[in-house]
């Protein structure tokens, strides 16, 4: 089974520009979460999407937005880039919580991460 | 208060020896999951092991085992027979309150493990 993929892997932008990052989840996973990782703040939750709806959002300004498509692929957008937005952006996919049946709780609860997109803002 | 605490910023271990990475957590939710991830210098977050709050036995996955002490709210990762390829950053994470915290894992600050030959 293919893992979570993220494109592009590296991006260099200048302040004021906007950027769009893409994430394709593991086949069958319908929940996609985004995280920002910086040396100073560690890993911080941005938002989560399921069935094209944002279900949860972290404490980030409105410049950070996202969406999910009907095939569960997700994009996140950062507008009016600031120097502090330089970070590794990680996408994670999982089965939606509550998806049971034959699936174990370990299987449904675990988030699997992509390789990340490293964004540098100059 | 931090929900996940990893008190060891850096650890060293000799190749082929075992090492324990500490993790304590804080939650009032009776249902939660605890995870360990490995992050090599390449940046990808690799899932290692899961422990559910209702699991009676400690989780094991190959050379990884999780020492789960629920009353102490600790979930330490034990890596047996360390290999040079184990050198990486290790993160402890928790998912809780599934209905109100959809899709959110809370991470500790990580422990950098260096395996010496």
XYZ file of C-alpha atoms in Angstrom:
239
model
C 0.000 0.000 0.000
C 1.438 3.376 -0.955
C 2.132 5.778 1.893
C 1.143 9.388 2.328
C 2.607 11.583 -0.369
C 3.243 15.299 -0.204
C 4.214 17.714 -2.951
C 6.323 19.628 -3.387
C 9.065 18.467 -1.057
C 10.830 21.819 -0.963
C 9.643 25.358 -1.568
C 11.320 28.734 -1.401
C 9.082 31.787 -1.361
C 9.406 35.434 -0.465
C 7.423 37.394 2.099
C 3.969 38.370 0.958
C 3.593 35.527 -1.510
C 1.175 32.672 -1.103
C 1.783 28.947 -1.288
C -0.243 25.779 -1.790
C 0.868 22.404 -0.468
C -0.662 19.104 -1.484
C -1.206 15.837 0.364
C -2.485 12.492 -0.882
C -3.512 10.127 1.928
C -3.100 6.392 2.138
C -5.760 4.638 0.087
C -8.851 4.151 2.233
C -7.941 6.852 4.717
C -10.442 9.676 4.755
C -9.105 11.846 7.558
C -6.257 14.214 6.721
C -4.511 16.392 9.295
C -1.854 19.049 8.827
C 0.927 19.970 11.217
C 3.589 22.651 11.289
C 6.986 21.755 12.718
C 9.511 24.406 13.712
C 12.573 24.203 15.984
C 11.073 26.727 18.394
C 7.452 25.564 18.601
C 7.784 21.879 17.827
C 4.887 20.101 16.154
C 1.673 22.076 16.115
C -1.699 20.984 14.781
C -3.102 23.134 11.996
C -6.396 21.504 10.992
C -8.126 18.270 10.092
C -10.423 17.406 7.209
C -12.835 14.559 6.739
C -15.353 14.171 3.914
C -14.376 17.574 2.523
C -15.247 19.257 5.836
C -12.912 20.873 8.312
C -13.705 19.237 11.642
C -10.975 20.679 13.802
C -8.658 23.659 13.716
C -5.572 24.622 15.674
C -4.555 28.042 16.866
C -3.261 29.562 13.651
C -4.228 32.801 11.894
C -6.705 32.845 9.053
C -3.832 33.052 6.548
C -3.635 29.297 6.944
C -6.438 27.494 5.192
C -7.088 24.142 3.657
C -9.520 22.016 1.784
C -10.194 18.409 0.981
C -11.416 16.938 -2.246
C -13.855 14.092 -2.820
C -10.947 11.653 -3.330
C -9.644 12.632 0.162
C -6.633 14.504 -1.229
C -6.026 17.684 0.683
C -4.372 21.009 0.069
C -3.285 23.676 2.482
C -2.736 27.279 1.544
C -0.772 29.969 3.292
C -1.369 33.505 2.097
C 0.746 36.606 2.709
C 3.736 34.591 3.797
C 5.806 35.752 6.756
C 9.342 34.797 7.715
C 7.951 32.863 10.678
C 6.043 30.557 8.342
C 9.308 28.841 7.424
C 8.800 25.306 8.648
C 8.339 21.670 7.797
C 4.678 21.067 6.990
C 3.568 17.531 7.659
C 0.411 15.871 6.505
C -1.003 12.816 8.256
C -3.805 10.485 7.241
C -5.893 8.016 9.193
C -9.189 6.255 9.186
C -11.842 8.501 10.681
C -12.398 7.842 14.366
C -15.406 5.666 14.785
C -14.537 3.582 11.749
C -14.619 0.169 13.326
C -15.906 -3.088 11.969
C -12.940 -5.372 11.498
C -10.436 -2.605 12.078
C -8.547 -2.594 15.371
C -8.420 0.547 17.451
C -4.687 0.692 16.807
C -5.397 0.781 13.100
C -8.079 3.452 13.235
C -6.371 5.669 15.780
C -2.926 5.815 14.205
C -1.940 8.730 12.026
C 0.553 8.054 9.264
C 2.693 10.896 8.070
C 4.034 11.945 4.727
C 7.619 13.082 4.084
C 6.709 16.719 4.591
C 7.127 19.908 2.615
C 9.965 22.127 3.742
C 8.961 25.747 3.202
C 11.520 28.518 3.373
C 10.303 32.114 3.349
C 12.933 34.726 2.440
C 0.374 22.447 31.377
C 2.112 20.373 28.762
C 0.144 17.314 27.817
C 3.167 15.313 26.674
C 6.497 15.646 28.439
C 9.742 14.195 27.205
C 12.420 15.117 29.705
C 15.438 13.834 27.776
C 16.475 16.254 25.023
C 19.298 13.940 24.003
C 20.346 10.368 24.704
C 23.357 8.283 23.770
C 23.437 4.494 23.583
C 26.035 1.994 22.526
C 25.217 -0.141 19.517
C 23.483 -3.439 20.470
C 22.447 -2.124 23.884
C 18.900 -1.318 24.990
C 17.690 2.217 25.642
C 14.586 3.685 27.272
C 13.092 6.981 26.155
C 10.817 8.606 28.698
C 7.360 10.035 28.117
C 4.747 11.247 30.577
C 1.328 12.507 29.600
C -1.589 14.343 31.080
C -5.226 13.816 30.214
C -8.598 13.551 31.906
C -10.098 11.635 28.990
C -10.507 7.936 29.820
C -10.097 6.974 26.174
C -6.850 7.911 24.504
C -4.081 6.535 22.377
C -0.365 6.901 22.867
C 2.118 6.759 20.010
C 5.805 6.850 19.360
C 7.216 8.185 16.133
C 10.743 8.275 14.764
C 11.919 11.231 12.722
C 15.246 10.805 10.920
C 17.096 13.823 9.585
C 15.144 13.470 6.329
C 12.075 14.740 8.187
C 9.550 11.979 7.624
C 7.635 10.960 10.761
C 7.673 7.165 11.006
C 5.088 5.424 13.183
C 6.645 2.921 15.586
C 4.162 1.719 18.182
C 0.695 2.320 19.621
C -0.783 1.819 23.099
C -4.472 2.239 23.778
C -5.624 3.448 27.174
C -7.718 0.327 27.695
C -5.058 -2.115 26.540
C -4.153 -4.506 29.334
C -0.809 -5.509 27.934
C 2.171 -3.414 26.957
C 2.519 -3.001 23.203
C 5.422 -4.559 21.354
C 6.550 -4.200 17.731
C 9.755 -6.008 16.892
C 12.604 -4.296 18.757
C 10.226 -1.663 20.145
C 8.194 -2.070 23.281
C 6.158 0.383 25.246
C 6.321 0.371 29.028
C 2.824 1.635 29.844
C 2.177 2.626 33.444
C -1.300 4.078 33.435
C -1.429 5.149 37.076
C 1.804 7.073 36.633
C 0.704 8.375 33.247
C 3.909 7.251 31.632
C 4.528 5.555 28.300
C 8.222 4.921 27.909
C 9.653 3.517 24.690
C 12.204 0.725 24.984
C 14.418 -0.017 22.005
C 16.288 -3.278 22.337
C 19.539 -4.107 20.546
C 20.113 -0.586 19.228
C 21.348 -0.176 15.676
C 23.171 2.719 14.039
C 20.057 3.349 11.964
C 18.098 4.065 15.142
C 19.839 7.434 15.449
C 17.008 9.940 15.043
C 14.574 12.174 16.892
C 11.839 10.274 18.736
C 8.463 11.787 19.529
C 5.826 10.657 21.972
C 2.289 11.656 20.985
C -1.260 11.309 22.256
C -4.723 11.392 20.719
C -7.646 12.045 23.059
C -11.188 13.330 23.091
C -11.877 11.923 19.681
C -15.166 13.713 19.195
C -13.889 17.137 20.144
C -10.325 16.765 18.946
C -10.823 15.153 15.579
C -7.593 14.379 13.811
C -5.381 16.036 16.404
C -2.330 14.456 17.974
C -0.387 16.282 20.666
C 3.365 15.813 20.531
C 6.174 16.084 23.017
C 9.329 18.070 22.285
C 11.191 14.936 21.240
C 14.346 13.114 22.265
C 17.377 12.949 20.002
C 18.873 9.485 20.163
C 22.431 8.884 19.026
C 23.677 5.322 18.667
C 27.427 4.971 19.025
C 29.324 2.221 17.168
